[in-house]
PDB file of C-alpha atoms in Angstrom:
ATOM      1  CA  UNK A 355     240.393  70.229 128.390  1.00  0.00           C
ATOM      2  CA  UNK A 356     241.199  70.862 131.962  1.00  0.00           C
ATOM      3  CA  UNK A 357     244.572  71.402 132.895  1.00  0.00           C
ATOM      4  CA  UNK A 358     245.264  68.287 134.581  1.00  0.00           C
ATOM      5  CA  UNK A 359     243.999  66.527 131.302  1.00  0.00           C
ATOM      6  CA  UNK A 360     246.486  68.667 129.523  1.00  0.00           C
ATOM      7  CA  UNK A 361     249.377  67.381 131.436  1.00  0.00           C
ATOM      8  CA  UNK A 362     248.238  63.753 131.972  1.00  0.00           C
ATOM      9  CA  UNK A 363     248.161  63.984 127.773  1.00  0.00           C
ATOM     10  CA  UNK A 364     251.829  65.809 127.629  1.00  0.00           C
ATOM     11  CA  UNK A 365     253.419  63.133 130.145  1.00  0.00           C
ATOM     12  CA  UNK A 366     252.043  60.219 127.362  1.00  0.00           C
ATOM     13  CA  UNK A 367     252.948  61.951 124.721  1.00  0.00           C
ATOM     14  CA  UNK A 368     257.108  62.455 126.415  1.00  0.00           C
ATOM     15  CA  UNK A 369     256.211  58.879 127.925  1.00  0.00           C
ATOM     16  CA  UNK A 370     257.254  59.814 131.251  1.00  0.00           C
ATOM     17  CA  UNK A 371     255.726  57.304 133.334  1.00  0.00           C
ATOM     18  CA  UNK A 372     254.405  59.213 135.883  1.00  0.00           C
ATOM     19  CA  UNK A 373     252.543  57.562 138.892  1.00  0.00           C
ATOM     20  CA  UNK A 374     249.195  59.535 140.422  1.00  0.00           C
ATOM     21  CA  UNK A 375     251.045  61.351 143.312  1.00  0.00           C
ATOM     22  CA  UNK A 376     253.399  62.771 141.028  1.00  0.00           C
ATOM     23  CA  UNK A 377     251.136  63.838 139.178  1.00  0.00           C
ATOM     24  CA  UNK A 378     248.999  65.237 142.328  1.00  0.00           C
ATOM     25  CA  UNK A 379     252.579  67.833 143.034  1.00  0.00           C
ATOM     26  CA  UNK A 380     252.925  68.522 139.469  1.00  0.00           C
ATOM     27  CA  UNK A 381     249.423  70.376 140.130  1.00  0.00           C
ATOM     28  CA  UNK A 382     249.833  71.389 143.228  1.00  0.00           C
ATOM     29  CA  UNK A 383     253.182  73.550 141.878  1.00  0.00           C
ATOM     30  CA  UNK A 384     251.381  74.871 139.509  1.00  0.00           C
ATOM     31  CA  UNK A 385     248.768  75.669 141.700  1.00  0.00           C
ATOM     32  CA  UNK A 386     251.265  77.735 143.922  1.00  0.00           C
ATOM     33  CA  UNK A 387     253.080  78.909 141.105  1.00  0.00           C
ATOM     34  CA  UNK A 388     250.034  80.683 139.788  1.00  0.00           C
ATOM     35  CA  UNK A 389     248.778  81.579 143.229  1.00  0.00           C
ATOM     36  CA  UNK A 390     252.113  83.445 143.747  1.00  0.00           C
ATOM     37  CA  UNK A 391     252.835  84.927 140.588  1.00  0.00           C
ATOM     38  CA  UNK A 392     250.337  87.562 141.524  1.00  0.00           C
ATOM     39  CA  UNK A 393     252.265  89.300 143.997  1.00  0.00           C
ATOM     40  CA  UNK A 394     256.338  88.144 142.996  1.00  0.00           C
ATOM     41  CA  UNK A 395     256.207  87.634 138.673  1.00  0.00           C
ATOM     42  CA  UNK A 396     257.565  84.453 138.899  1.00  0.00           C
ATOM     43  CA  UNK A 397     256.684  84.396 135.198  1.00  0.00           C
ATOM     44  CA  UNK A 398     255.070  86.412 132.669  1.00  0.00           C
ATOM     45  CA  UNK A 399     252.333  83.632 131.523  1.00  0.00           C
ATOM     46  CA  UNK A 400     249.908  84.156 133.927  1.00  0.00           C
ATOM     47  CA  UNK A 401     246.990  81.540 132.852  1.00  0.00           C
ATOM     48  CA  UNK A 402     247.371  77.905 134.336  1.00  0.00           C
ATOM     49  CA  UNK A 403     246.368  76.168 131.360  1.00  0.00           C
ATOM     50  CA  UNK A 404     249.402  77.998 129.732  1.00  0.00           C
ATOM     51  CA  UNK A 405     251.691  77.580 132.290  1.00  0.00           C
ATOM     52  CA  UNK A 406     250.989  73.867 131.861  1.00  0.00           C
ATOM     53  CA  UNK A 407     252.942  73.605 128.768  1.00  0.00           C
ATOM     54  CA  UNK A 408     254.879  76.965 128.787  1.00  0.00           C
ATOM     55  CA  UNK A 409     256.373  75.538 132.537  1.00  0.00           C
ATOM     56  CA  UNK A 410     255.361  71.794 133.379  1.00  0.00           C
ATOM     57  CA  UNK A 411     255.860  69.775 129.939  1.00  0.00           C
ATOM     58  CA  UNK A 412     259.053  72.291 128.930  1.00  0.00           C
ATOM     59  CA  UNK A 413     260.732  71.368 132.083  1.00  0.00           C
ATOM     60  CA  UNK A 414     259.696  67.543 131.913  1.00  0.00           C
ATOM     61  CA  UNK A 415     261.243  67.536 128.234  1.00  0.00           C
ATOM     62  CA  UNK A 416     264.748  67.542 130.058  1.00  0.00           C
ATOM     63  CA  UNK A 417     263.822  64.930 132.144  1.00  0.00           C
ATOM     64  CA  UNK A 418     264.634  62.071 129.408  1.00  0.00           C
ATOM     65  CA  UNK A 419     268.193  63.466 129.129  1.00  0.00           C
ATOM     66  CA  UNK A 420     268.910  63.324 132.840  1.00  0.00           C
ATOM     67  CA  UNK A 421     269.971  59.444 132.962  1.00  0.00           C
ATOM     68  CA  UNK A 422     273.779  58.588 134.492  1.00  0.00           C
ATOM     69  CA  UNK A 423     273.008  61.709 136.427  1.00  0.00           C
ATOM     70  CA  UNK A 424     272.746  62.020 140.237  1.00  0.00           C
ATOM     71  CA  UNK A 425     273.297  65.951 141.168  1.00  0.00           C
ATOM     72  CA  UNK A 426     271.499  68.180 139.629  1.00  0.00           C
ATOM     73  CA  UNK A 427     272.000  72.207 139.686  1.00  0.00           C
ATOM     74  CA  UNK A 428     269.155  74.116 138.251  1.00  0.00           C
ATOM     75  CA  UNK A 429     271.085  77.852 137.751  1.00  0.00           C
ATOM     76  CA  UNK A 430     268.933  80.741 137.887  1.00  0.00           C
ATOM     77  CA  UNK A 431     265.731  78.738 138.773  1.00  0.00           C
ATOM     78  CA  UNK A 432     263.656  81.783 138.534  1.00  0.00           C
ATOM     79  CA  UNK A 433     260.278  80.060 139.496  1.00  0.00           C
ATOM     80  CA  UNK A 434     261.505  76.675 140.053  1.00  0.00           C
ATOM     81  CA  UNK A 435     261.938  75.432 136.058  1.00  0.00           C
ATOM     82  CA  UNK A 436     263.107  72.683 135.484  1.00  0.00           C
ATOM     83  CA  UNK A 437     264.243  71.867 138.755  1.00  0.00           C
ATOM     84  CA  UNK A 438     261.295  71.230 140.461  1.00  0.00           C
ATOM     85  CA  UNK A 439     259.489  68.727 137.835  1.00  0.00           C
ATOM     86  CA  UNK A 440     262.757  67.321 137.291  1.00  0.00           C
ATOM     87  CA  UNK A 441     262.968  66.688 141.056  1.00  0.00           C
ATOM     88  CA  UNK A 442     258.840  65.439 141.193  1.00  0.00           C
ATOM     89  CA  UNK A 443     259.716  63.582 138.021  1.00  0.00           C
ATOM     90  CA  UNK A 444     263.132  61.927 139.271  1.00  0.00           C
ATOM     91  CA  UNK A 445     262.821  61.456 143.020  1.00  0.00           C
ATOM     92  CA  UNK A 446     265.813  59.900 143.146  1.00  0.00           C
ATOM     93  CA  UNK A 447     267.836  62.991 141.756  1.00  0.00           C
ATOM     94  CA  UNK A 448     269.231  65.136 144.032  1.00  0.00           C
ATOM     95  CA  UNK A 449     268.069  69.082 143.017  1.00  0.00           C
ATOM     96  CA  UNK A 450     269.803  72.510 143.993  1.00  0.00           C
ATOM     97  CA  UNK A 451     267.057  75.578 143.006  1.00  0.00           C
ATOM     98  CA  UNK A 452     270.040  78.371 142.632  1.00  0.00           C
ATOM     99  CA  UNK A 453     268.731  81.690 142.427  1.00  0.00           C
ATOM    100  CA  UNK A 454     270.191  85.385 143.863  1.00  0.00           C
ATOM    101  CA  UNK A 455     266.635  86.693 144.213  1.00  0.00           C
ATOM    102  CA  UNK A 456     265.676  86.603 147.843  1.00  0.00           C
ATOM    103  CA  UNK A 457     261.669  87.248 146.510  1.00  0.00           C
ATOM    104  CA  UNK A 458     261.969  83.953 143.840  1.00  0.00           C
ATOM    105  CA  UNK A 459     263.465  81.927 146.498  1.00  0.00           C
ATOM    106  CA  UNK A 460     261.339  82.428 149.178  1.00  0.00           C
ATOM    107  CA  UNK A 461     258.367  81.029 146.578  1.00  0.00           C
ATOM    108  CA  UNK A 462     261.024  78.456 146.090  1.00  0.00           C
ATOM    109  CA  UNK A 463     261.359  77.063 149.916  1.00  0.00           C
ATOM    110  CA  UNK A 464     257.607  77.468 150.458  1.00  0.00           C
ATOM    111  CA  UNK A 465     256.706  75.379 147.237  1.00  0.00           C
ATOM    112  CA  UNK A 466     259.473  72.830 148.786  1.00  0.00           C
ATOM    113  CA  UNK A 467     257.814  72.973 151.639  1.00  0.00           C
ATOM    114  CA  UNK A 468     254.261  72.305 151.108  1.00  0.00           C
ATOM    115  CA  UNK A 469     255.176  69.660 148.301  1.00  0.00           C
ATOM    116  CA  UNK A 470     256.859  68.098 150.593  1.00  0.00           C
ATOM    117  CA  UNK A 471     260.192  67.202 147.994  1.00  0.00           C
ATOM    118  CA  UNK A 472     262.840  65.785 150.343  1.00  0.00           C
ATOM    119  CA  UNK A 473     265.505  65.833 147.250  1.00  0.00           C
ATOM    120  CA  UNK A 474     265.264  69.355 146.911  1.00  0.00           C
ATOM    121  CA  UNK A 475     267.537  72.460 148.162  1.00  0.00           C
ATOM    122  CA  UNK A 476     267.019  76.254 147.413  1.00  0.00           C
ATOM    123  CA  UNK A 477     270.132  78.339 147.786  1.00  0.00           C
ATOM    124  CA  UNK A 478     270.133  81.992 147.581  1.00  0.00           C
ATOM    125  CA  UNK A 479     273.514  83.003 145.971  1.00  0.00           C
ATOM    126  CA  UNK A 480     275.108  84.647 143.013  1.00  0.00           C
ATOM    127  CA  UNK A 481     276.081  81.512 140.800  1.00  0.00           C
ATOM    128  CA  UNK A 482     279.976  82.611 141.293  1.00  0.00           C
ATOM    129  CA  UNK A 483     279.748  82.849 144.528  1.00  0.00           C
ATOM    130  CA  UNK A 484     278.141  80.003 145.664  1.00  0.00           C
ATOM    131  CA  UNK A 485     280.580  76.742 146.786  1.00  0.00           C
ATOM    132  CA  UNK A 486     278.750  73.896 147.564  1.00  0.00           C
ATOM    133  CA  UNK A 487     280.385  70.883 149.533  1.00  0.00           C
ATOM    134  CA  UNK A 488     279.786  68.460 146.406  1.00  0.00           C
ATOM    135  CA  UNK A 489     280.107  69.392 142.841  1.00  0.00           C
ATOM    136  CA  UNK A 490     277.297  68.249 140.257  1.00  0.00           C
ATOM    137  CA  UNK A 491     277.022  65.933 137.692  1.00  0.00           C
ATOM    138  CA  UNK A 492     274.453  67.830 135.780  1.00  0.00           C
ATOM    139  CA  UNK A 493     274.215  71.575 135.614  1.00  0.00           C
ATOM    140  CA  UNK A 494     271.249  72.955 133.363  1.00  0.00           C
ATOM    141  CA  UNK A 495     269.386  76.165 133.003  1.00  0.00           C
ATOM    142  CA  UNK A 496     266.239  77.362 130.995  1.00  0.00           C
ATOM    143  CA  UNK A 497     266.413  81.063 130.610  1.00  0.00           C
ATOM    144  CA  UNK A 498     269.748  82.293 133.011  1.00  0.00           C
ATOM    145  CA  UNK A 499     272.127  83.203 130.379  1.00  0.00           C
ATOM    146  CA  UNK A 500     273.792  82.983 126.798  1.00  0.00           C
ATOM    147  CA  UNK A 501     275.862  80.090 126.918  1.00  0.00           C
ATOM    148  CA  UNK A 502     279.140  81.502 127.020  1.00  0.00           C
ATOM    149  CA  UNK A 503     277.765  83.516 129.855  1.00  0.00           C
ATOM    150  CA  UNK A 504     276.381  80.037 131.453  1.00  0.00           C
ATOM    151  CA  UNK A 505     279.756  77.917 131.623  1.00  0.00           C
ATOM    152  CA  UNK A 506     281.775  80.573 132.140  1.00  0.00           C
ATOM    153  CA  UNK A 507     280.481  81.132 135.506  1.00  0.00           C
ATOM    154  CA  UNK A 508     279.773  77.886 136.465  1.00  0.00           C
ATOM    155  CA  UNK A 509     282.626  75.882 135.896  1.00  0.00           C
ATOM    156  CA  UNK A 510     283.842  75.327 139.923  1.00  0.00           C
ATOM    157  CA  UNK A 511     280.461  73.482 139.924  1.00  0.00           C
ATOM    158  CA  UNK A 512     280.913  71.273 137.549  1.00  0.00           C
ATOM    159  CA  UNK A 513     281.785  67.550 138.769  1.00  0.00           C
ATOM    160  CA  UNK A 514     284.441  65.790 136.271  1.00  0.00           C
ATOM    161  CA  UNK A 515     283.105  63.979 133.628  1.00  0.00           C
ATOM    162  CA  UNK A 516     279.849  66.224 134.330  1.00  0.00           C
ATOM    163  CA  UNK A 517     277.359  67.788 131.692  1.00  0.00           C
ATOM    164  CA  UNK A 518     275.943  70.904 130.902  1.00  0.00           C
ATOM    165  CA  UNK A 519     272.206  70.698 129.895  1.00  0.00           C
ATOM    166  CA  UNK A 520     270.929  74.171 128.385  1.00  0.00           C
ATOM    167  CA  UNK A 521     267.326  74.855 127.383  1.00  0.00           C
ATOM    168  CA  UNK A 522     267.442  76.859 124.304  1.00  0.00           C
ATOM    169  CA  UNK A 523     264.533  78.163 121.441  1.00  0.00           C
ATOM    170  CA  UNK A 524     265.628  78.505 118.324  1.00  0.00           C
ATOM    171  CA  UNK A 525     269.328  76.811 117.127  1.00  0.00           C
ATOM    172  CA  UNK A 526     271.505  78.832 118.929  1.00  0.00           C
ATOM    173  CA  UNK A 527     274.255  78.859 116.377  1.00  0.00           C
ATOM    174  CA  UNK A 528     275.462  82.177 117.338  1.00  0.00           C
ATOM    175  CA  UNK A 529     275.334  81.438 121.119  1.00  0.00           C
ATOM    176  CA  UNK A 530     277.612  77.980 120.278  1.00  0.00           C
ATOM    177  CA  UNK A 531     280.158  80.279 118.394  1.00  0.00           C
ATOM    178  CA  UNK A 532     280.507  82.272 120.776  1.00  0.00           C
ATOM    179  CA  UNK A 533     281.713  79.549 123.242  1.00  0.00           C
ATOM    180  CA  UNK A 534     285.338  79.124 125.226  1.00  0.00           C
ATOM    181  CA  UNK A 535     287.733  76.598 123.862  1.00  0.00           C
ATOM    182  CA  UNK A 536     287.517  74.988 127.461  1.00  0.00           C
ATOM    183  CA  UNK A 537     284.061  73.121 126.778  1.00  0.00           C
ATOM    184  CA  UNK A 538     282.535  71.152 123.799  1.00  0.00           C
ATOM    185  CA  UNK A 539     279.159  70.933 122.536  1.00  0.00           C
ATOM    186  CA  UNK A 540     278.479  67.277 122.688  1.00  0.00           C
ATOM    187  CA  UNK A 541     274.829  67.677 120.411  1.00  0.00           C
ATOM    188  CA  UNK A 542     272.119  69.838 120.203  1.00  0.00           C
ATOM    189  CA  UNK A 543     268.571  67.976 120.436  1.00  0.00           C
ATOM    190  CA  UNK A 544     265.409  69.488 118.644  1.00  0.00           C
ATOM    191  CA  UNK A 545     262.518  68.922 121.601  1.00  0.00           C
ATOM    192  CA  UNK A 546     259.055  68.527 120.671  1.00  0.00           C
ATOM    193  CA  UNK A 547     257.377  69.553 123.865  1.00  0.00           C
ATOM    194  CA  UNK A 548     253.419  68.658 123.594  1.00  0.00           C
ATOM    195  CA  UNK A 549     251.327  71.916 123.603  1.00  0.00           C
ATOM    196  CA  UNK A 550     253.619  74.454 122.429  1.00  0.00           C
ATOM    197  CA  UNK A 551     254.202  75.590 119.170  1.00  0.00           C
ATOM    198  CA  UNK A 552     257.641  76.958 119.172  1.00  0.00           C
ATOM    199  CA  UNK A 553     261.390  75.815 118.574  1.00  0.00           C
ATOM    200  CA  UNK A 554     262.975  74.235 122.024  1.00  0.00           C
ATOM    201  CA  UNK A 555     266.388  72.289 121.377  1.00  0.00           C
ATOM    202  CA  UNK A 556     268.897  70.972 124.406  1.00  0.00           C
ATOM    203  CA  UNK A 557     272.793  71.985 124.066  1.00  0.00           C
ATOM    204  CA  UNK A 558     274.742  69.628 125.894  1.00  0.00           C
ATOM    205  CA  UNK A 559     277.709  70.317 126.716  1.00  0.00           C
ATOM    206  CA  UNK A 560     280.981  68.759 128.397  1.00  0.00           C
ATOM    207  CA  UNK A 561     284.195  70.598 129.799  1.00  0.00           C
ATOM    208  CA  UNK A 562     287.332  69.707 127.236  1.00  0.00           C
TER     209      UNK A 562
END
């Protein structure tokens, strides 16, 4: 199966409703992604039919959970996941790619740039340092942080009545333990992301 079969199967099976140009970036990113992850290690998969669920369909699994939401941060974007095929997936979302590494966001603005996504923004920063003019609704991240770690150096950024979406493996019961008295976990969802055969669950979370 070819990659783009791979992913045209994934998107059915999450029933993301994808039209053909969106699926055209979705390959073009990973395209670049691979293409680039020679010289900067955006990621340690290096095959593109891995990448495809390892990166595309992970990312697109938070997707569904993104409704009510208008701002989203992606902290520690790394390579641009999810943030990017959030932002191809939900054009109408408004994305910040937040990353200190000058190398991963330089990939960041040229992917941006020859995708062509008008609702995205890279911003080099440290995630404590960085104060944006407009806080955000939704704040998630895939592999930045433990979660105590996560809201306790976001919280400036959060928007009231905003929600933390973290991408986690296994049930991180120690991780929620572990977390200030100043947020709530809301639920954590097992994901089922099509292609990989590992444990993925979403913490959402919501400042007391």
């Amino acid at each position: 199966m070819t990659h783009t079969a791979e992913l045209k199967n994934g998107l059915d099976q999450l029933a993301l409703g994808l039209n053909e140009q969106q699926l055209a970036l979705l390959d073009g990113y990973l395209t670049l992604l691979a293409k680039w992850n020679h010289t900067y290690n955006l990621t340690a998969v290096r095959e593109e039919q891995r990448m495809v669920s390892y990166h595309l369909l992970d990312s697109l699994s938070l997707v569904p959970h993104l409704n009510g939401g208008s701002r989203l941060l992606d902290v520690g974007s790394g390579g641009g996941m999810p943030g990017i095929p959030a932002a191809i997936a939900r054009p109408d979302l408004q994305v910040v790619l937040l990353d200190s590494n000058h190398k991963k966001t330089t990939f960041l603005r040229q992917a941006v740039i020859e995708l062509g996504l008008p609702n995205v923004e890279v911003v080099t920063s440290r995630v404590e340092a960085y104060q944006p003019e407009q806080k955000f609704d939704r704040i998630t991240s895939r592999a930045f942080a433990e979660l105590a770690e996560f809201v306790r150096l976001t919280p400036h950024l959060l928007a009231e009545g905003g929600q933390y979406l973290a991408m986690k493996g296994v049930y991180p019961y120690e991780e929620i333990s572990l977390l200030p008295e100043t947020v709530a976990v809301a639920e954590v969802l097992p994901v089922s992301v099509p292609g990989l055969d590992a444990e993925r669950h979403l913490v959402r979370m919501v400042a007391k």
